[in-house]
mmCIF file of C-alpha atoms in Angstrom:
data_model
loop_
_atom_site.group_PDB
_atom_site.id
_atom_site.type_symbol
_atom_site.label_atom_id
_atom_site.label_comp_id
_atom_site.label_asym_id
_atom_site.label_seq_id
_atom_site.Cartn_x
_atom_site.Cartn_y
_atom_site.Cartn_z
ATOM 1 C CA MET A 11 19.134 -11.347 -4.187
ATOM 2 C CA LEU A 12 18.313 -7.150 -3.883
ATOM 3 C CA SER A 13 20.751 -5.895 -6.436
ATOM 4 C CA GLY A 14 18.987 -3.757 -9.166
ATOM 5 C CA LYS A 15 15.521 -4.530 -6.618
ATOM 6 C CA ARG A 16 13.366 -0.896 -6.518
ATOM 7 C CA ILE A 17 12.855 -0.356 -2.934
ATOM 8 C CA ILE A 18 10.637 1.837 -1.466
ATOM 9 C CA LEU A 19 11.429 2.604 2.102
ATOM 10 C CA GLY A 20 8.746 3.455 4.608
ATOM 11 C CA VAL A 21 9.371 5.342 7.634
ATOM 12 C CA THR A 22 6.274 6.166 10.539
ATOM 13 C CA GLY A 23 6.680 8.629 13.540
ATOM 14 C CA GLY A 24 8.564 6.204 16.118
ATOM 15 C CA ILE A 25 11.910 6.472 17.852
ATOM 16 C CA ALA A 26 13.287 4.143 15.752
ATOM 17 C CA ALA A 27 12.886 6.661 12.136
ATOM 18 C CA TYR A 28 16.585 7.372 13.202
ATOM 19 C CA LYS A 29 17.577 3.457 12.608
ATOM 20 C CA SER A 30 16.194 3.894 8.893
ATOM 21 C CA VAL A 31 18.963 6.338 7.740
ATOM 22 C CA TYR A 32 21.028 3.269 8.033
ATOM 23 C CA LEU A 33 18.627 0.847 6.486
ATOM 24 C CA LEU A 34 18.718 2.773 3.919
ATOM 25 C CA ARG A 35 22.557 2.992 3.088
ATOM 26 C CA ALA A 36 22.283 -0.869 3.623
ATOM 27 C CA LEU A 37 19.820 -1.267 1.008
ATOM 28 C CA GLN A 38 21.680 0.880 -1.116
ATOM 29 C CA GLN A 39 24.867 -1.179 -0.935
ATOM 30 C CA ALA A 40 23.362 -4.185 -1.636
ATOM 31 C CA GLY A 41 22.628 -2.145 -5.181
ATOM 32 C CA ALA A 42 19.095 -1.423 -4.600
ATOM 33 C CA GLU A 43 17.659 1.793 -5.756
ATOM 34 C CA VAL A 44 15.630 3.173 -2.988
ATOM 35 C CA ARG A 45 13.193 5.649 -2.837
ATOM 36 C CA VAL A 46 12.003 6.555 0.738
ATOM 37 C CA THR A 47 8.511 8.435 1.964
ATOM 38 C CA LEU A 48 7.994 9.412 5.428
ATOM 39 C CA THR A 49 4.695 10.071 7.380
ATOM 40 C CA PRO A 50 4.444 13.486 8.928
ATOM 41 C CA SER A 51 4.919 12.320 12.215
ATOM 42 C CA ALA A 52 8.370 10.567 10.744
ATOM 43 C CA MET A 53 9.883 14.072 10.257
ATOM 44 C CA ARG A 54 9.567 14.929 14.019
ATOM 45 C CA PHE A 55 12.578 12.324 14.170
ATOM 46 C CA VAL A 56 14.385 12.339 11.236
ATOM 47 C CA GLY A 57 14.707 15.355 8.763
ATOM 48 C CA MET A 58 13.894 15.013 4.857
ATOM 49 C CA ASP A 59 16.673 16.366 4.051
ATOM 50 C CA THR A 60 18.693 13.760 5.150
ATOM 51 C CA PHE A 61 16.503 11.045 3.251
ATOM 52 C CA SER A 62 16.496 13.060 0.274
ATOM 53 C CA ALA A 63 20.179 13.563 0.089
ATOM 54 C CA LEU A 64 21.298 10.049 0.253
ATOM 55 C CA SER A 65 18.911 8.616 -2.058
ATOM 56 C CA ARG A 66 19.420 11.224 -4.368
ATOM 57 C CA HIS A 67 15.444 11.736 -4.852
ATOM 58 C CA GLU A 68 13.089 13.461 -3.843
ATOM 59 C CA VAL A 69 11.404 12.245 -0.504
ATOM 60 C CA ALA A 70 7.379 11.878 -0.652
ATOM 61 C CA VAL A 71 5.850 13.680 2.285
ATOM 62 C CA GLU A 72 2.474 15.111 1.372
ATOM 63 C CA LEU A 73 -0.396 13.061 -0.681
ATOM 64 C CA PHE A 74 -1.554 16.647 -1.682
ATOM 65 C CA PRO A 75 1.533 19.107 -1.921
ATOM 66 C CA ARG A 76 1.174 22.592 -0.533
ATOM 67 C CA ASP A 77 2.234 24.360 -3.431
ATOM 68 C CA SER A 78 -0.734 24.171 -6.353
ATOM 69 C CA SER A 79 1.945 24.589 -8.659
ATOM 70 C CA GLN A 80 3.143 20.903 -8.354
ATOM 71 C CA ALA A 81 -0.144 19.144 -7.814
ATOM 72 C CA SER A 82 -0.852 17.829 -11.429
ATOM 73 C CA SER A 83 2.548 15.810 -11.303
ATOM 74 C CA ASP A 84 2.804 14.783 -7.573
ATOM 75 C CA TRP A 85 -0.821 13.893 -6.666
ATOM 76 C CA VAL A 86 -0.558 10.699 -8.672
ATOM 77 C CA ARG A 87 3.153 9.640 -7.130
ATOM 78 C CA HIS A 88 1.497 6.848 -4.699
ATOM 79 C CA ILE A 89 0.560 5.165 -8.212
ATOM 80 C CA GLN A 90 3.365 5.731 -10.252
ATOM 81 C CA TRP A 91 5.724 4.823 -7.273
ATOM 82 C CA GLY A 92 3.683 1.934 -6.729
ATOM 83 C CA GLU A 93 4.208 0.607 -10.285
ATOM 84 C CA TRP A 94 7.854 1.310 -10.066
ATOM 85 C CA ALA A 95 8.538 -0.603 -6.916
ATOM 86 C CA ASP A 96 9.390 -4.558 -6.372
ATOM 87 C CA LEU A 97 9.325 -4.276 -2.445
ATOM 88 C CA LEU A 98 7.798 -2.129 -0.407
ATOM 89 C CA ILE A 99 9.312 -2.209 3.515
ATOM 90 C CA ILE A 100 7.711 -0.336 6.143
ATOM 91 C CA ALA A 101 10.603 0.649 9.175
ATOM 92 C CA PRO A 102 10.248 1.280 11.758
ATOM 93 C CA CYS A 103 6.458 0.555 11.608
ATOM 94 C CA THR A 104 4.373 2.228 14.304
ATOM 95 C CA ALA A 105 1.135 0.763 16.099
ATOM 96 C CA ASN A 106 -1.024 3.363 14.651
ATOM 97 C CA THR A 107 0.564 2.603 10.202
ATOM 98 C CA LEU A 108 -0.014 -0.714 11.436
ATOM 99 C CA ALA A 109 -4.152 0.164 12.207
ATOM 100 C CA LYS A 110 -4.030 2.241 8.842
ATOM 101 C CA LEU A 111 -2.715 -0.533 7.001
ATOM 102 C CA VAL A 112 -4.739 -3.318 7.984
ATOM 103 C CA ASN A 113 -7.918 -1.286 7.714
ATOM 104 C CA GLY A 114 -7.233 0.473 4.470
ATOM 105 C CA PHE A 115 -6.791 3.746 5.316
ATOM 106 C CA SER A 116 -5.394 6.326 2.802
ATOM 107 C CA ASP A 117 -4.521 9.729 4.445
ATOM 108 C CA SER A 118 -0.426 9.512 3.893
ATOM 109 C CA MET A 119 1.305 9.079 1.333
ATOM 110 C CA LEU A 120 2.765 6.148 2.445
ATOM 111 C CA THR A 121 -0.646 4.413 3.194
ATOM 112 C CA ALA A 122 -1.719 5.563 -0.022
ATOM 113 C CA ILE A 123 1.701 4.053 -1.928
ATOM 114 C CA ALA A 124 0.833 0.981 0.280
ATOM 115 C CA LEU A 125 -2.449 0.705 -1.698
ATOM 116 C CA SER A 126 -1.127 0.945 -4.737
ATOM 117 C CA VAL A 127 1.578 -1.521 -5.037
ATOM 118 C CA ARG A 128 1.539 -4.356 -7.088
ATOM 119 C CA CYS A 129 4.485 -5.828 -5.248
ATOM 120 C CA PRO A 130 5.054 -7.370 -1.822
ATOM 121 C CA ILE A 131 5.434 -5.766 1.817
ATOM 122 C CA LEU A 132 7.159 -5.950 4.092
ATOM 123 C CA ILE A 133 6.359 -4.871 8.127
ATOM 124 C CA CYS A 134 8.549 -4.034 10.799
ATOM 125 C CA PRO A 135 6.777 -3.041 13.511
ATOM 126 C CA ALA A 136 8.612 -1.063 16.315
ATOM 127 C CA MET A 137 6.823 0.351 19.828
ATOM 128 C CA ASP A 138 7.041 0.293 23.249
ATOM 129 C CA GLY A 139 6.576 -3.629 24.726
ATOM 130 C CA GLY A 140 3.432 -2.437 26.296
ATOM 131 C CA MET A 141 1.859 -1.236 22.804
ATOM 132 C CA TYR A 142 3.250 -4.154 21.297
ATOM 133 C CA GLN A 143 1.604 -6.588 23.244
ATOM 134 C CA ALA A 144 -1.846 -5.169 23.417
ATOM 135 C CA GLN A 145 -4.504 -7.072 22.284
ATOM 136 C CA VAL A 146 -5.825 -4.682 19.887
ATOM 137 C CA THR A 147 -2.072 -4.555 18.065
ATOM 138 C CA ARG A 148 -1.636 -8.827 18.360
ATOM 139 C CA ARG A 149 -5.150 -8.467 16.093
ATOM 140 C CA ASN A 150 -4.421 -6.072 13.535
ATOM 141 C CA LEU A 151 -0.772 -8.475 12.984
ATOM 142 C CA GLU A 152 -2.620 -11.174 12.784
ATOM 143 C CA GLN A 153 -5.363 -8.963 10.252
ATOM 144 C CA ALA A 154 -1.870 -8.111 8.579
ATOM 145 C CA VAL A 155 -0.668 -11.341 7.762
ATOM 146 C CA LYS A 156 -3.940 -12.908 6.386
ATOM 147 C CA LEU A 157 -4.114 -9.649 3.632
ATOM 148 C CA GLY A 158 -0.767 -10.664 2.372
ATOM 149 C CA PHE A 159 1.757 -8.383 4.638
ATOM 150 C CA ARG A 160 4.761 -10.204 5.178
ATOM 151 C CA ILE A 161 6.259 -8.857 8.893
ATOM 152 C CA LEU A 162 9.738 -9.287 10.580
ATOM 153 C CA GLU A 163 8.323 -9.555 14.451
ATOM 154 C CA PRO A 164 10.590 -6.842 16.126
ATOM 155 C CA GLU A 165 13.424 -7.600 18.904
ATOM 156 C CA LYS A 166 13.847 -7.337 22.379
ATOM 157 C CA GLY A 167 16.181 -4.950 23.993
ATOM 158 C CA TYR A 168 16.319 -1.627 25.730
ATOM 159 C CA LEU A 169 14.017 0.977 24.651
ATOM 160 C CA ALA A 170 13.592 4.536 24.429
ATOM 161 C CA SER A 171 11.482 3.833 27.449
ATOM 162 C CA GLY A 172 13.403 2.792 29.477
ATOM 163 C CA LEU A 173 12.471 -0.916 29.633
ATOM 164 C CA ASP A 174 13.868 -3.968 28.262
ATOM 165 C CA ASP A 175 11.057 -5.371 26.514
ATOM 166 C CA VAL A 176 10.312 -6.771 23.224
ATOM 167 C CA GLY A 177 9.583 -3.983 20.752
ATOM 168 C CA ARG A 178 12.813 -2.819 19.320
ATOM 169 C CA LEU A 179 13.533 -2.252 15.138
ATOM 170 C CA PRO A 180 15.773 -5.291 14.340
ATOM 171 C CA GLU A 181 19.350 -4.337 12.997
ATOM 172 C CA PRO A 182 19.670 -3.529 9.028
ATOM 173 C CA ASP A 183 21.378 -6.360 8.458
ATOM 174 C CA LYS A 184 18.688 -8.809 9.296
ATOM 175 C CA ILE A 185 15.996 -6.711 7.652
ATOM 176 C CA LEU A 186 17.781 -6.931 4.301
ATOM 177 C CA ALA A 187 18.093 -10.396 4.772
ATOM 178 C CA THR A 188 14.419 -10.949 5.535
ATOM 179 C CA ALA A 189 13.737 -8.851 2.020
ATOM 180 C CA GLY A 190 15.579 -10.931 0.310
ATOM 181 C CA LYS A 191 14.118 -13.882 1.253
ATOM 182 C CA VAL A 192 10.438 -12.055 1.062
ATOM 183 C CA LEU A 193 11.352 -10.995 -3.054
ATOM 184 C CA GLY A 194 12.880 -14.551 -3.246
ATOM 185 C CA GLN A 195 9.905 -16.143 -2.529
ATOM 186 C CA SER A 196 7.490 -13.935 -4.523
ATOM 187 C CA ALA A 197 5.355 -15.703 -6.469
ATOM 188 C CA PRO A 198 5.849 -15.600 -10.058
ATOM 189 C CA LYS A 199 3.643 -13.721 -12.259
ATOM 190 C CA PRO A 200 0.832 -15.541 -14.869
ATOM 191 C CA LEU A 201 2.775 -13.946 -18.017
ATOM 192 C CA SER A 202 6.144 -14.416 -16.210
ATOM 193 C CA GLY A 203 8.798 -15.497 -19.038
ATOM 194 C CA ILE A 204 6.400 -14.645 -22.028
ATOM 195 C CA LYS A 205 7.560 -11.912 -24.249
ATOM 196 C CA VAL A 206 4.821 -9.412 -25.758
ATOM 197 C CA VAL A 207 5.072 -6.699 -28.422
ATOM 198 C CA VAL A 208 2.716 -4.114 -28.726
ATOM 199 C CA THR A 209 2.102 -1.522 -31.147
ATOM 200 C CA ALA A 210 0.766 1.402 -30.485
ATOM 201 C CA GLY A 211 -0.693 4.901 -32.642
ATOM 202 C CA PRO A 212 -0.642 6.033 -35.855
ATOM 203 C CA THR A 213 1.713 6.025 -39.004
ATOM 204 C CA ARG A 214 2.432 8.982 -40.730
ATOM 205 C CA GLU A 215 2.744 8.927 -44.720
ATOM 206 C CA PHE A 216 4.318 11.952 -45.535
ATOM 207 C CA ILE A 217 3.294 13.603 -49.268
ATOM 208 C CA ASP A 218 5.940 16.855 -48.556
ATOM 209 C CA PRO A 219 7.789 17.347 -45.590
ATOM 210 C CA VAL A 220 4.718 19.483 -44.053
ATOM 211 C CA ARG A 221 1.932 17.255 -44.891
ATOM 212 C CA PHE A 222 0.653 13.525 -44.530
ATOM 213 C CA LEU A 223 -1.722 10.686 -44.754
ATOM 214 C CA SER A 224 -2.486 9.658 -40.909
ATOM 215 C CA ASN A 225 -5.461 8.791 -38.352
ATOM 216 C CA PRO A 226 -6.710 9.860 -35.256
ATOM 217 C CA SER A 227 -5.596 7.527 -33.050
ATOM 218 C CA SER A 228 -4.328 8.348 -29.866
ATOM 219 C CA GLY A 229 -2.265 4.859 -28.831
ATOM 220 C CA LYS A 230 -4.450 4.781 -25.801
ATOM 221 C CA MET A 231 -5.574 0.919 -25.969
ATOM 222 C CA GLY A 232 -2.057 0.285 -27.042
ATOM 223 C CA PHE A 233 0.000 1.535 -24.485
ATOM 224 C CA ALA A 234 -3.068 0.305 -21.957
ATOM 225 C CA MET A 235 -2.024 -3.560 -23.634
ATOM 226 C CA ALA A 236 1.552 -2.689 -23.126
ATOM 227 C CA GLY A 237 0.660 -1.759 -19.171
ATOM 228 C CA ALA A 238 -1.539 -4.560 -18.789
ATOM 229 C CA ALA A 239 0.687 -7.215 -19.980
ATOM 230 C CA ARG A 240 3.938 -5.594 -17.832
ATOM 231 C CA ASP A 241 1.827 -6.045 -14.483
ATOM 232 C CA LEU A 242 0.975 -9.653 -15.457
ATOM 233 C CA GLY A 243 4.902 -10.073 -15.369
ATOM 234 C CA ALA A 244 5.413 -10.285 -19.620
ATOM 235 C CA GLU A 245 8.782 -8.872 -20.945
ATOM 236 C CA VAL A 246 7.379 -6.135 -22.956
ATOM 237 C CA MET A 247 8.518 -4.349 -26.118
ATOM 238 C CA LEU A 248 6.246 -1.293 -27.286
ATOM 239 C CA LEU A 249 6.659 -0.066 -30.681
ATOM 240 C CA HIS A 250 4.582 3.475 -30.356
ATOM 241 C CA GLY A 251 3.935 6.052 -33.323
ATOM 242 C CA GLN A 252 3.628 9.304 -32.606
ATOM 243 C CA VAL A 253 1.554 9.965 -29.405
ATOM 244 C CA PRO A 254 1.026 12.300 -26.817
ATOM 245 C CA LEU A 255 1.222 9.476 -24.034
ATOM 246 C CA PRO A 256 3.665 9.271 -21.397
ATOM 247 C CA GLU A 257 6.164 6.906 -21.068
ATOM 248 C CA LEU A 258 5.487 3.096 -19.492
ATOM 249 C CA ARG A 259 7.614 2.472 -16.893
ATOM 250 C CA GLY A 260 9.440 -1.211 -16.664
ATOM 251 C CA ILE A 261 8.709 -1.331 -20.648
ATOM 252 C CA ALA A 262 11.273 -1.340 -23.805
ATOM 253 C CA THR A 263 10.053 1.148 -26.119
ATOM 254 C CA ARG A 264 11.189 2.063 -29.946
ATOM 255 C CA ALA A 265 9.372 4.484 -32.114
ATOM 256 C CA PHE A 266 7.744 4.512 -35.334
ATOM 257 C CA VAL A 267 6.400 7.035 -38.299
ATOM 258 C CA THR A 268 5.711 5.158 -41.267
ATOM 259 C CA ALA A 269 4.529 2.054 -42.148
ATOM 260 C CA ASP A 270 8.066 0.912 -43.635
ATOM 261 C CA ASP A 271 9.184 1.834 -40.459
ATOM 262 C CA LEU A 272 7.052 -0.301 -38.510
ATOM 263 C CA PHE A 273 7.447 -3.405 -40.222
ATOM 264 C CA GLN A 274 11.275 -3.465 -40.465
ATOM 265 C CA LEU A 275 10.892 -3.228 -36.129
ATOM 266 C CA VAL A 276 7.862 -6.056 -36.489
ATOM 267 C CA GLN A 277 10.648 -8.308 -38.527
ATOM 268 C CA GLN A 278 13.213 -7.867 -35.614
ATOM 269 C CA TYR A 279 10.646 -8.950 -32.885
ATOM 270 C CA GLN A 280 8.447 -11.614 -35.319
ATOM 271 C CA ASP A 281 10.187 -14.082 -33.037
ATOM 272 C CA SER A 282 7.912 -12.809 -29.599
ATOM 273 C CA ASP A 283 5.482 -15.478 -27.497
ATOM 274 C CA VAL A 284 2.738 -12.733 -28.155
ATOM 275 C CA ILE A 285 2.792 -10.022 -30.612
ATOM 276 C CA ILE A 286 -0.410 -7.389 -30.491
ATOM 277 C CA MET A 287 -0.850 -5.651 -33.511
ATOM 278 C CA ALA A 288 -2.850 -2.185 -31.937
ATOM 279 C CA ALA A 289 -1.354 0.199 -34.056
ATOM 280 C CA ALA A 290 -3.615 1.817 -36.593
ATOM 281 C CA VAL A 291 -1.443 1.147 -39.564
ATOM 282 C CA SER A 292 -2.347 3.711 -42.832
ATOM 283 C CA ASP A 293 -3.327 1.588 -45.305
ATOM 284 C CA PHE A 294 -1.990 3.546 -48.368
ATOM 285 C CA ARG A 295 0.461 5.683 -48.857
ATOM 286 C CA PRO A 296 1.377 8.784 -51.292
ATOM 287 C CA ARG A 297 3.599 7.175 -54.407
ATOM 288 C CA GLU A 298 5.484 10.032 -54.952
ATOM 289 C CA THR A 299 6.600 11.909 -51.876
ATOM 290 C CA HIS A 300 8.331 15.629 -52.706
ATOM 291 C CA SER A 301 11.112 16.380 -50.819
ATOM 292 C CA GLY A 302 9.856 19.797 -51.031
ATOM 293 C CA LYS A 303 7.083 22.268 -49.758
ATOM 294 C CA ILE A 304 4.596 21.455 -52.542
ATOM 295 C CA LYS A 305 2.839 25.271 -53.258
ATOM 296 C CA LYS A 306 -0.733 25.498 -53.156
ATOM 297 C CA GLY A 307 -0.742 26.754 -56.944
ATOM 298 C CA LYS A 308 0.947 24.044 -57.901
ATOM 299 C CA VAL A 309 -0.843 21.008 -56.216
ATOM 300 C CA SER A 310 -2.429 18.571 -58.516
ATOM 301 C CA SER A 311 -5.945 17.605 -57.887
ATOM 302 C CA THR A 312 -5.089 13.765 -57.693
ATOM 303 C CA LEU A 313 -2.834 11.542 -55.309
ATOM 304 C CA THR A 314 -2.323 8.612 -56.333
ATOM 305 C CA LEU A 315 -1.716 6.142 -53.686
ATOM 306 C CA THR A 316 0.345 3.212 -53.197
ATOM 307 C CA PRO A 317 -0.415 0.313 -50.432
ATOM 308 C CA THR A 318 1.758 0.138 -47.212
ATOM 309 C CA PRO A 319 3.091 -3.695 -46.137
ATOM 310 C CA ASP A 320 0.399 -5.682 -44.847
ATOM 311 C CA ILE A 321 2.037 -6.392 -41.504
ATOM 312 C CA LEU A 322 -0.473 -8.175 -40.035
ATOM 313 C CA GLN A 323 -0.724 -10.871 -42.990
ATOM 314 C CA TRP A 324 3.146 -11.087 -42.813
ATOM 315 C CA LEU A 325 3.024 -12.267 -39.651
ATOM 316 C CA GLY A 326 0.501 -14.598 -40.048
ATOM 317 C CA GLU A 327 1.977 -16.295 -43.016
ATOM 318 C CA ARG A 328 5.528 -16.582 -41.353
ATOM 319 C CA ARG A 329 3.982 -17.336 -37.600
ATOM 320 C CA MET A 330 5.994 -19.913 -35.455
ATOM 321 C CA ASP A 331 4.306 -22.998 -33.343
ATOM 322 C CA GLY A 332 2.694 -21.745 -30.237
ATOM 323 C CA GLN A 333 3.244 -17.852 -31.168
ATOM 324 C CA VAL A 334 -0.369 -16.350 -30.075
ATOM 325 C CA LEU A 335 -0.730 -13.230 -32.975
ATOM 326 C CA MET A 336 -3.661 -10.550 -32.379
ATOM 327 C CA GLY A 337 -4.676 -7.624 -34.309
ATOM 328 C CA PHE A 338 -7.095 -4.888 -33.969
ATOM 329 C CA ALA A 339 -10.279 -3.953 -36.386
ATOM 330 C CA MET A 340 -11.962 -0.104 -36.474
ATOM 331 C CA GLU A 341 -15.106 -0.673 -38.572
ATOM 332 C CA THR A 342 -17.647 2.011 -39.302
ATOM 333 C CA ASP A 343 -20.697 -1.098 -39.766
ATOM 334 C CA HIS A 344 -20.913 -4.784 -40.047
ATOM 335 C CA ILE A 345 -18.396 -5.048 -37.772
ATOM 336 C CA ARG A 346 -18.428 -8.541 -36.420
ATOM 337 C CA GLU A 347 -18.872 -9.680 -40.177
ATOM 338 C CA ASN A 348 -15.481 -7.587 -41.212
ATOM 339 C CA ALA A 349 -13.715 -8.476 -38.236
ATOM 340 C CA LEU A 350 -14.518 -12.367 -39.023
ATOM 341 C CA LEU A 351 -13.035 -11.860 -42.347
ATOM 342 C CA LYS A 352 -9.868 -10.455 -41.457
ATOM 343 C CA LEU A 353 -9.050 -13.336 -38.620
ATOM 344 C CA LYS A 354 -9.442 -15.418 -41.326
ATOM 345 C CA ASN A 355 -7.869 -13.616 -43.886
ATOM 346 C CA LYS A 356 -4.730 -12.711 -41.720
ATOM 347 C CA LYS A 357 -4.629 -16.415 -40.538
ATOM 348 C CA ILE A 358 -4.410 -15.003 -36.915
ATOM 349 C CA ASP A 359 -5.550 -16.248 -33.486
ATOM 350 C CA TRP A 360 -7.485 -13.188 -31.947
ATOM 351 C CA ILE A 361 -9.383 -9.942 -33.369
ATOM 352 C CA ILE A 362 -10.356 -6.952 -31.207
ATOM 353 C CA ALA A 363 -13.034 -5.050 -33.150
ATOM 354 C CA ASN A 364 -14.491 -1.759 -32.489
ATOM 355 C CA SER A 365 -16.865 1.356 -34.294
ATOM 356 C CA VAL A 366 -15.168 4.639 -34.829
ATOM 357 C CA SER A 367 -18.558 5.897 -34.311
ATOM 358 C CA GLU A 368 -19.947 4.194 -30.811
ATOM 359 C CA SER A 369 -20.048 6.545 -28.316
ATOM 360 C CA GLY A 370 -18.014 5.761 -25.375
ATOM 361 C CA SER A 371 -15.441 3.400 -27.983
ATOM 362 C CA GLY A 372 -13.064 4.900 -30.739
ATOM 363 C CA PHE A 373 -9.935 6.607 -30.640
ATOM 364 C CA MET A 374 -9.254 9.269 -28.517
ATOM 365 C CA GLY A 375 -10.947 8.070 -25.609
ATOM 366 C CA ASP A 376 -10.268 6.524 -22.077
ATOM 367 C CA THR A 377 -13.052 3.841 -22.287
ATOM 368 C CA ASN A 378 -13.930 1.507 -25.231
ATOM 369 C CA SER A 379 -16.307 -1.087 -26.028
ATOM 370 C CA VAL A 380 -15.041 -3.938 -28.245
ATOM 371 C CA LEU A 381 -15.681 -7.189 -29.919
ATOM 372 C CA LEU A 382 -13.190 -9.745 -29.027
ATOM 373 C CA LEU A 383 -13.111 -12.906 -31.315
ATOM 374 C CA SER A 384 -11.152 -16.162 -32.060
ATOM 375 C CA PRO A 385 -12.631 -18.983 -34.246
ATOM 376 C CA SER A 386 -13.556 -20.269 -30.914
ATOM 377 C CA HIS A 387 -14.530 -17.750 -28.707
ATOM 378 C CA GLU A 388 -16.784 -14.576 -29.138
ATOM 379 C CA SER A 389 -17.507 -12.089 -26.342
ATOM 380 C CA ASN A 390 -17.934 -7.750 -25.490
ATOM 381 C CA ILE A 391 -16.485 -6.082 -23.400
ATOM 382 C CA SER A 392 -16.661 -2.246 -22.095
ATOM 383 C CA GLY A 393 -14.824 0.123 -19.972
ATOM 384 C CA PRO A 394 -12.081 1.619 -19.653
ATOM 385 C CA LYS A 395 -9.308 0.838 -21.823
ATOM 386 C CA LYS A 396 -6.988 -0.261 -18.975
ATOM 387 C CA VAL A 397 -9.323 -2.955 -17.185
ATOM 388 C CA ILE A 398 -10.292 -4.354 -20.805
ATOM 389 C CA ALA A 399 -6.751 -4.771 -21.740
ATOM 390 C CA ARG A 400 -6.300 -6.744 -18.251
ATOM 391 C CA GLN A 401 -9.739 -8.433 -19.144
ATOM 392 C CA ILE A 402 -8.373 -9.428 -22.924
ATOM 393 C CA LEU A 403 -5.197 -10.943 -21.544
ATOM 394 C CA GLU A 404 -7.285 -13.176 -19.025
ATOM 395 C CA THR A 405 -9.257 -14.568 -21.744
ATOM 396 C CA ILE A 406 -6.153 -14.967 -24.163
ATOM 397 C CA PHE A 407 -4.265 -16.733 -21.504
ATOM 398 C CA PRO A 408 -6.913 -19.053 -19.865
ATOM 399 C CA THR A 409 -4.820 -21.582 -17.907
ATOM 400 C CA ALA A 410 -2.560 -18.949 -16.338
ATOM 401 C CA ASP A 411 -3.006 -18.733 -12.797
ATOM 402 C CA PHE A 412 -4.273 -14.553 -12.520
ATOM 403 C CA HIS A 413 -5.137 -15.165 -9.177
#
């Protein structure tokens, strides 16, 4: 159950922190990839270098790194790790960290990751027996269960205080067995088992080696659609043009340059359950492409163009039963009328239309304002592109359980 899983091991400042070293090795031996985050207090009991060497990853401790040169990449690490993980195990979890978790505190990298993860969280409390039996700790444990945290109760035994009481961190094999059960019990996500293809970014149609026809598409809306589909459990293939965007974790990608390149890729994935054509495909390309740079003094004042393949229409004419096809329409005027015409002519299920000139909308920004249309549905959605992408998927899959 743990083979191939991506697990974050959170270690807090209790004497049982030394056992987490053995837990890390056990997780690795079970086939998991493990990253470690320590609270500052945990470093009083076990060294960061030990976890770094064994996990073969940098250990996350500081939410805001002291070295300002690292701030641009490190301050969002809790989000990146949260998207990466299949399971977060906090072992040991002190009474202090437990209280922070149930009340939504995020004053350390560990607690910030706990707020960011999209996966189950397994808490393994370990503390002195009196602290564990304290009324406020029992209340926090009950609240943790209500909030969806999984709890592995501590064992009875000899404690650091010298007492024989409940509060010992269970041995690694028991934690592994519980982790396997948690992963096995995780409810399937609403789009699990669905194959989704998303296209994003511009095409480039070359006139000569240094000049081409293109558009200002940033690919942000397509990347947002791909990320939202991944987060909802879909198996995603992202086909993208030349865009200055970071790679999306957990998503397979293939790059294209021209409309012909994209057409060839789409044909390879035409049997996908859902195809979302968010790419800004050039409608025309130069009839003639020169192998060498055209000198300024020799260029003609006329550029002859020829149409590129109409990929969306090709898909619409060859659609499979049950397949969902979605297109995008970037317009300058008569947005609704032009989008409805495109929806009908391309024989697709959905179309997303927006204006290139409207404030807060269009190619380069992080926000958008779109009109979502189908033969039986019409709605306006505005906001950050990542939020819009999620709302679109919830609309086109009305029977899926998104809660």
